[in-house]
Coordinates of C-alpha atoms in Angstrom, one line a residue:
M1 CA -13.2 63.2 29.9
T2 CA -13.7 60.0 31.6
K3 CA -16.9 59.4 29.6
G4 CA -15.3 59.4 26.5
R5 CA -11.8 57.3 27.8
R6 CA -14.6 54.3 28.4
S7 CA -16.0 54.6 25.6
R8 CA -12.7 53.8 24.1
H9 CA -12.0 51.1 26.1
G10 CA -15.1 49.7 25.3
A11 CA -14.2 49.5 22.2
T12 CA -11.3 48.4 22.3
L13 CA -12.8 45.5 24.8
T14 CA -15.3 44.3 22.7
M15 CA -12.7 44.2 19.8
V16 CA -10.6 41.9 21.3
L17 CA -13.6 40.1 22.6
A18 CA -14.1 39.7 18.9
A19 CA -11.1 38.6 17.7
V20 CA -11.0 35.9 20.6
V21 CA -14.8 34.6 19.2
V22 CA -13.1 34.8 15.8
A23 CA -9.9 32.8 16.3
A24 CA -12.7 30.0 18.9
A25 CA -14.5 29.8 15.2
S26 CA -11.4 29.0 13.7
G27 CA -9.9 26.9 16.0
C28 CA -13.0 24.9 15.9
A29 CA -12.7 24.7 11.9
R30 CA -9.4 23.6 12.3
E31 CA -10.6 21.1 14.5
A32 CA -13.6 19.9 12.4
G33 CA -11.1 19.5 9.2
E34 CA -11.7 22.3 7.7
V35 CA -9.1 24.5 6.3
S36 CA -9.2 26.9 4.0
A37 CA -7.6 26.7 0.9
D38 CA -5.7 30.1 1.2
Q39 CA -3.7 27.9 4.4
D40 CA -3.0 25.7 1.9
G41 CA 0.8 25.5 1.0
G42 CA 1.2 24.7 -2.1
V43 CA 2.8 21.4 -1.9
V44 CA 1.7 17.9 -1.1
H45 CA 3.5 15.3 1.6
V46 CA 3.7 12.1 0.0
A47 CA 3.8 8.7 1.7
C48 CA 4.0 5.9 -0.8
G49 CA 4.0 3.2 -1.2
A50 CA 5.4 2.2 -4.7
T51 CA 8.9 1.4 -5.3
E52 CA 11.3 4.4 -4.8
E53 CA 12.0 4.9 -8.4
W54 CA 8.0 4.7 -9.4
C55 CA 7.3 7.4 -5.9
A56 CA 10.1 9.9 -7.5
A57 CA 8.6 9.8 -10.9
T58 CA 5.2 10.2 -10.2
A59 CA 5.8 13.1 -7.3
E60 CA 8.5 15.0 -10.5
Q61 CA 5.5 14.6 -13.0
F62 CA 3.0 15.8 -10.9
T63 CA 4.3 18.6 -10.5
K64 CA 5.6 19.6 -14.1
T65 CA 1.8 18.6 -14.6
T66 CA -0.4 20.9 -12.2
G67 CA 3.2 23.4 -10.6
V68 CA 2.6 22.0 -7.0
K69 CA 5.2 21.2 -5.5
A70 CA 5.6 17.5 -4.7
D71 CA 7.6 15.0 -2.2
F72 CA 7.8 11.8 -0.4
V73 CA 8.7 8.9 2.0
R74 CA 9.1 5.5 0.5
L75 CA 7.9 3.5 3.3
S76 CA 6.5 -0.1 2.8
S77 CA 2.3 -0.2 4.1
G78 CA 3.2 -1.1 7.5
E79 CA 5.4 1.8 8.0
A80 CA 3.1 4.2 6.0
L81 CA 0.0 3.1 8.6
A82 CA 2.4 3.0 11.5
R83 CA 3.9 7.1 10.5
I84 CA 0.1 7.9 10.1
Q85 CA -0.9 6.9 13.0
A86 CA 1.5 8.8 15.0
G87 CA 0.7 12.1 13.6
K88 CA -3.1 11.9 14.4
G89 CA -3.8 15.4 15.8
N90 CA -0.4 16.7 13.8
A91 CA -0.7 15.2 10.1
E92 CA 3.1 14.5 8.9
F93 CA 1.6 13.3 5.6
D94 CA -1.1 15.2 3.2
V95 CA -1.5 11.6 1.0
W96 CA -1.0 7.7 1.0
Y97 CA -0.2 6.4 -2.3
G98 CA 0.5 3.4 -3.0
G99 CA 0.6 -0.1 -1.2
P100 CA -2.5 -2.6 -0.8
A101 CA -5.5 -1.3 -0.2
D102 CA -6.9 -3.6 2.9
G103 CA -3.8 -1.2 4.5
Y104 CA -6.2 2.2 3.6
A105 CA -9.2 0.1 4.9
A106 CA -7.2 -0.5 8.5
A107 CA -6.9 3.1 8.5
G108 CA -10.1 3.8 7.9
E109 CA -11.6 2.1 11.2
Q110 CA -9.0 3.4 13.2
D111 CA -10.5 7.4 11.2
L112 CA -7.3 8.8 9.9
L113 CA -8.0 8.8 6.2
E114 CA -10.3 11.7 4.7
R115 CA -13.1 10.3 2.6
Y116 CA -13.0 12.2 -0.6
V117 CA -15.0 11.3 -3.7
S118 CA -13.1 12.6 -6.6
K119 CA -14.0 14.2 -9.9
N120 CA -11.7 11.4 -11.4
A121 CA -13.5 8.1 -9.7
S122 CA -16.0 7.6 -12.2
A123 CA -13.9 5.8 -14.8
I124 CA -12.4 3.6 -11.9
P125 CA -14.1 0.0 -11.5
A126 CA -16.2 0.3 -9.5
Q127 CA -14.0 -3.4 -7.5
Y128 CA -11.1 -1.5 -6.8
K129 CA -12.5 1.6 -4.6
D130 CA -13.9 2.2 -1.6
A131 CA -17.5 4.1 -2.5
S132 CA -17.7 6.1 0.4
G133 CA -14.2 7.7 -0.8
L134 CA -11.9 6.3 1.9
W135 CA -9.7 5.3 -0.9
T136 CA -9.6 4.9 -4.6
G137 CA -7.5 2.7 -6.8
V138 CA -4.7 2.9 -8.9
Y139 CA -3.2 0.0 -9.7
V140 CA -3.8 -3.7 -9.4
G141 CA -0.9 -6.3 -8.1
A142 CA -1.0 -10.6 -8.8
L143 CA 0.6 -12.0 -6.4
G144 CA 3.2 -15.2 -7.4
F145 CA 5.6 -17.3 -7.3
C146 CA 9.0 -15.7 -8.0
S147 CA 11.9 -18.6 -8.7
N148 CA 15.2 -18.7 -9.3
G149 CA 15.7 -21.1 -11.8
K150 CA 19.7 -22.2 -11.3
L151 CA 19.3 -22.6 -8.5
L152 CA 15.7 -25.2 -8.3
K153 CA 17.2 -27.3 -11.1
E154 CA 20.9 -27.8 -8.6
K155 CA 17.8 -29.0 -6.6
G156 CA 16.1 -30.9 -9.1
L157 CA 13.0 -29.3 -8.7
A158 CA 10.5 -27.7 -10.6
A159 CA 9.2 -24.2 -10.5
P160 CA 6.2 -24.1 -7.8
Q161 CA 3.1 -24.1 -9.3
S162 CA 1.1 -24.4 -5.9
W163 CA 0.8 -23.3 -2.7
A164 CA 0.7 -26.7 -1.6
D165 CA 4.4 -27.2 -3.8
L166 CA 6.4 -24.5 -1.2
L167 CA 5.7 -27.3 1.6
D168 CA 8.2 -29.1 0.4
P169 CA 11.1 -30.3 2.8
E170 CA 13.1 -30.1 -0.1
L171 CA 12.7 -25.6 0.1
K172 CA 13.8 -26.3 3.6
K173 CA 15.2 -22.2 4.7
D174 CA 14.8 -21.8 0.8
I175 CA 12.1 -19.6 0.6
G176 CA 11.6 -16.0 1.2
I177 CA 8.6 -13.9 2.1
A178 CA 7.8 -10.6 4.5
H179 CA 6.7 -10.2 7.8
P180 CA 2.4 -9.5 7.4
S181 CA 2.8 -6.6 10.0
T182 CA 5.3 -4.6 8.3
S183 CA 4.3 -5.7 4.4
G184 CA 1.2 -5.5 2.5
T185 CA 2.9 -8.4 0.5
A186 CA 3.4 -10.5 2.8
Y187 CA -0.6 -9.7 4.2
T188 CA -2.2 -10.0 1.4
A189 CA -0.6 -13.8 1.6
L190 CA -1.5 -14.6 4.3
W191 CA -4.9 -13.6 3.7
T192 CA -5.4 -15.4 0.1
Q193 CA -4.4 -18.6 2.9
V194 CA -8.1 -17.2 4.8
Q195 CA -9.7 -17.3 1.9
L196 CA -8.6 -20.3 0.1
A197 CA -9.8 -21.8 4.0
G198 CA -13.2 -21.3 3.8
G199 CA -12.6 -18.0 6.0
D200 CA -10.6 -20.4 8.6
E201 CA -8.0 -18.3 9.9
D202 CA -6.9 -21.1 12.1
K203 CA -6.2 -22.8 9.2
A204 CA -5.1 -20.5 7.3
L205 CA -2.3 -20.0 10.1
K206 CA -2.1 -23.5 10.3
Y207 CA -0.5 -24.0 6.8
M208 CA 1.8 -20.9 7.5
R209 CA 2.7 -23.2 10.4
G210 CA 3.8 -25.6 7.5
L211 CA 5.7 -22.9 5.6
H212 CA 7.6 -21.7 8.2
P213 CA 10.7 -24.1 8.7
N214 CA 11.2 -23.5 5.0
V215 CA 11.2 -20.5 5.5
L216 CA 14.6 -18.6 5.5
Q217 CA 13.4 -15.2 7.0
Y218 CA 10.8 -12.6 7.1
T219 CA 11.7 -9.3 5.3
K220 CA 10.1 -5.9 6.3
S221 CA 9.4 -4.8 2.7
G222 CA 7.2 -7.0 0.2
S223 CA 9.8 -6.8 -2.5
A224 CA 12.9 -7.8 -0.6
P225 CA 12.7 -11.5 -1.0
S226 CA 12.8 -11.0 -4.7
Q227 CA 16.4 -9.8 -4.4
M228 CA 17.1 -12.5 -1.8
T229 CA 15.9 -15.2 -5.0
A230 CA 17.7 -13.5 -7.6
R231 CA 21.7 -13.9 -5.5
G232 CA 20.9 -16.8 -5.0
E233 CA 19.6 -16.3 -1.1
V234 CA 16.7 -18.3 -1.5
A235 CA 14.8 -20.2 -4.4
V236 CA 11.8 -19.2 -3.8
G237 CA 10.7 -15.4 -2.8
V238 CA 6.4 -14.9 -2.9
I239 CA 6.0 -11.6 -3.4
F240 CA 3.9 -9.9 -6.4
S241 CA 4.6 -10.7 -10.1
H242 CA 5.7 -7.2 -11.3
D243 CA 8.4 -7.3 -8.7
C244 CA 9.5 -10.4 -10.1
I245 CA 10.1 -9.5 -13.8
A246 CA 11.3 -5.6 -12.5
T247 CA 14.3 -7.9 -10.8
Q248 CA 14.6 -10.0 -13.7
E249 CA 14.9 -6.7 -16.2
A250 CA 17.5 -5.8 -13.9
G251 CA 19.5 -8.2 -15.0
F252 CA 18.6 -12.3 -13.4
P253 CA 17.6 -13.7 -16.5
D254 CA 17.4 -17.2 -14.7
L255 CA 13.7 -15.6 -12.4
Q256 CA 10.9 -16.5 -13.7
V257 CA 7.6 -16.2 -12.2
T258 CA 4.6 -18.5 -11.8
F259 CA 1.4 -18.6 -9.8
P260 CA -0.6 -21.2 -7.3
S261 CA -3.2 -22.9 -9.2
E262 CA -5.5 -23.1 -6.0
G263 CA -6.1 -19.2 -6.5
T264 CA -3.7 -16.5 -5.5
G265 CA -4.9 -12.8 -4.0
Y266 CA -4.0 -9.5 -5.4
E267 CA -3.8 -5.4 -4.3
T268 CA -5.5 -2.6 -5.5
G269 CA -2.5 0.0 -4.9
G270 CA -4.8 2.8 -3.3
V271 CA -4.8 7.0 -3.1
A272 CA -6.3 9.1 -0.4
L273 CA -6.7 11.6 1.9
V274 CA -4.7 12.0 5.5
K275 CA -6.9 13.2 8.0
G276 CA -5.9 16.6 9.2
A277 CA -3.8 17.3 5.9
K278 CA -2.1 20.6 6.8
N279 CA -2.1 20.8 2.8
P280 CA -5.7 19.7 1.7
T281 CA -6.6 21.5 -1.9
S282 CA -3.2 20.8 -2.8
A283 CA -3.7 16.8 -1.6
K284 CA -7.1 17.1 -4.0
K285 CA -5.7 17.6 -6.4
F286 CA -3.2 15.2 -5.8
V287 CA -5.6 12.5 -5.9
D288 CA -7.5 13.3 -9.0
W289 CA -4.4 13.4 -11.0
A290 CA -3.7 10.4 -9.5
L291 CA -5.9 8.2 -11.1
T292 CA -5.6 10.0 -14.7
P293 CA -4.0 7.7 -17.7
E294 CA -1.3 10.3 -17.3
A295 CA 0.0 9.1 -14.2
Q296 CA -0.4 5.8 -14.6
E297 CA 1.2 5.0 -17.4
I298 CA 4.4 6.4 -15.2
G299 CA 4.9 2.6 -13.8
P300 CA 6.0 0.5 -16.9
R301 CA 8.6 3.4 -17.3
V302 CA 10.0 2.5 -13.9
K303 CA 9.5 -1.0 -14.3
A304 CA 6.5 -1.0 -12.3
Y305 CA 4.4 -3.5 -14.3
Q306 CA 0.9 -3.4 -12.5
F307 CA -2.3 -3.4 -14.1
P308 CA -3.6 0.2 -14.5
T309 CA -7.2 0.9 -12.8
N310 CA -8.2 3.7 -15.0
P311 CA -9.6 1.6 -18.3
A312 CA -8.2 5.0 -20.7
T313 CA -4.5 3.8 -19.7
E314 CA -2.2 2.1 -22.1
V315 CA -1.1 -1.4 -21.1
S316 CA 1.9 -2.2 -21.4
D317 CA 2.6 -5.9 -22.8
K318 CA 4.4 -6.9 -20.1
V319 CA 1.8 -6.5 -17.5
V320 CA -0.2 -9.8 -16.2
D321 CA -3.4 -10.0 -17.9
L322 CA -5.4 -10.8 -14.9
D323 CA -8.0 -13.0 -16.8
T324 CA -5.1 -15.2 -17.2
I325 CA -4.7 -16.4 -14.0
K326 CA -7.1 -17.8 -11.1
L327 CA -8.2 -14.9 -8.2
V328 CA -9.5 -15.8 -5.0
N329 CA -12.3 -13.2 -4.1
Y330 CA -10.7 -10.6 -1.8
D331 CA -12.3 -8.3 -0.1
A332 CA -10.2 -5.2 0.8
E333 CA -12.8 -3.9 3.6
E334 CA -12.6 -7.4 5.0
A335 CA -9.1 -8.3 4.7
G336 CA -8.3 -4.7 6.2
A337 CA -10.7 -4.9 9.7
A338 CA -9.1 -7.9 10.2
K339 CA -5.3 -6.9 10.0
A340 CA -4.8 -6.0 13.6
A341 CA -5.7 -9.2 15.1
L342 CA -4.3 -11.5 12.5
T343 CA -1.2 -10.2 12.1
K344 CA -0.9 -10.3 16.0
R345 CA -1.5 -14.3 15.9
F346 CA 0.9 -14.9 12.9
D347 CA 3.4 -13.2 15.1
E348 CA 2.7 -15.1 18.0
E349 CA 1.7 -18.6 16.6
V350 CA 4.3 -18.3 13.2
A351 CA 7.0 -16.1 13.0
Q352 CA 7.7 -17.1 16.8
A353 CA 7.9 -20.9 16.7
P354 CA 11.3 -22.3 16.5
K355 CA 11.7 -24.0 13.0
S356 CA 12.4 -27.5 13.0

């Protein structure tokens, strides 16, 4: 009897030890980011850097097409990066969608994204994606000037045609631009100055200090200056051209878009997997779908006129032809690597400086 009891206890102990080993192995797999498909919740949580309307329409159409539920939080580029940083080790989001790729590159530097080469990425031109799969571009938008023609006429000024024109003392506190720490749009403007200065960050920051007295305020969101310009709070906003066109269509015909003659920067709006995503299978489905013409044709239906990256996508006639404007050589990876240090310098040397 004693021997029998020992055998049963031995068998029980063996089963417990086996369970512990399996659990430990499972834990290691999760730490390594290997989450099995059956652990996917059939939902995808998206940090969305596009407009609220575009985010909503995209989530709705993705669910309708794939049957996978999608929800989103609309965040500016800097906010999205901060939230993903805060969720490291316990991811809040599965996917980051929309917003300039230099933010994605900065996230990659911090090991916050999971590399994934989608089956649909082959359709996207090489200049609009990271070759290793860190991020893939879904749209392209060019930076420009959004002017209130009525206000400029009252001042006796023409719409700006160059970065130099923005330094005109007649535009004192009459320019709207976001802060590059929170806005991908504004960081694109800052990095554009670096490129125009031949890579000289000191010279770029000197230009921004010259612009500083003409800036009414540094907004958090990159698209906010279009609303400020429309309401007549400022005469000129430095924003992506598609945001100005959308605001113009919303009932502000006095707005007009111009592009700087020296050259302008552009964003490649990306999509990427968040490292440690709780729903990796659904997240990959979202990335795959985001690269299709079906997904990229949603923008113009909600007045978002970026240029699509998939060549098979139908292009709205309201989308700016990138071949008609002068673009700087904008390397998202280089811009992303420099972002933390450069925005810190901007805050200390430009944004906090007194306005004369």
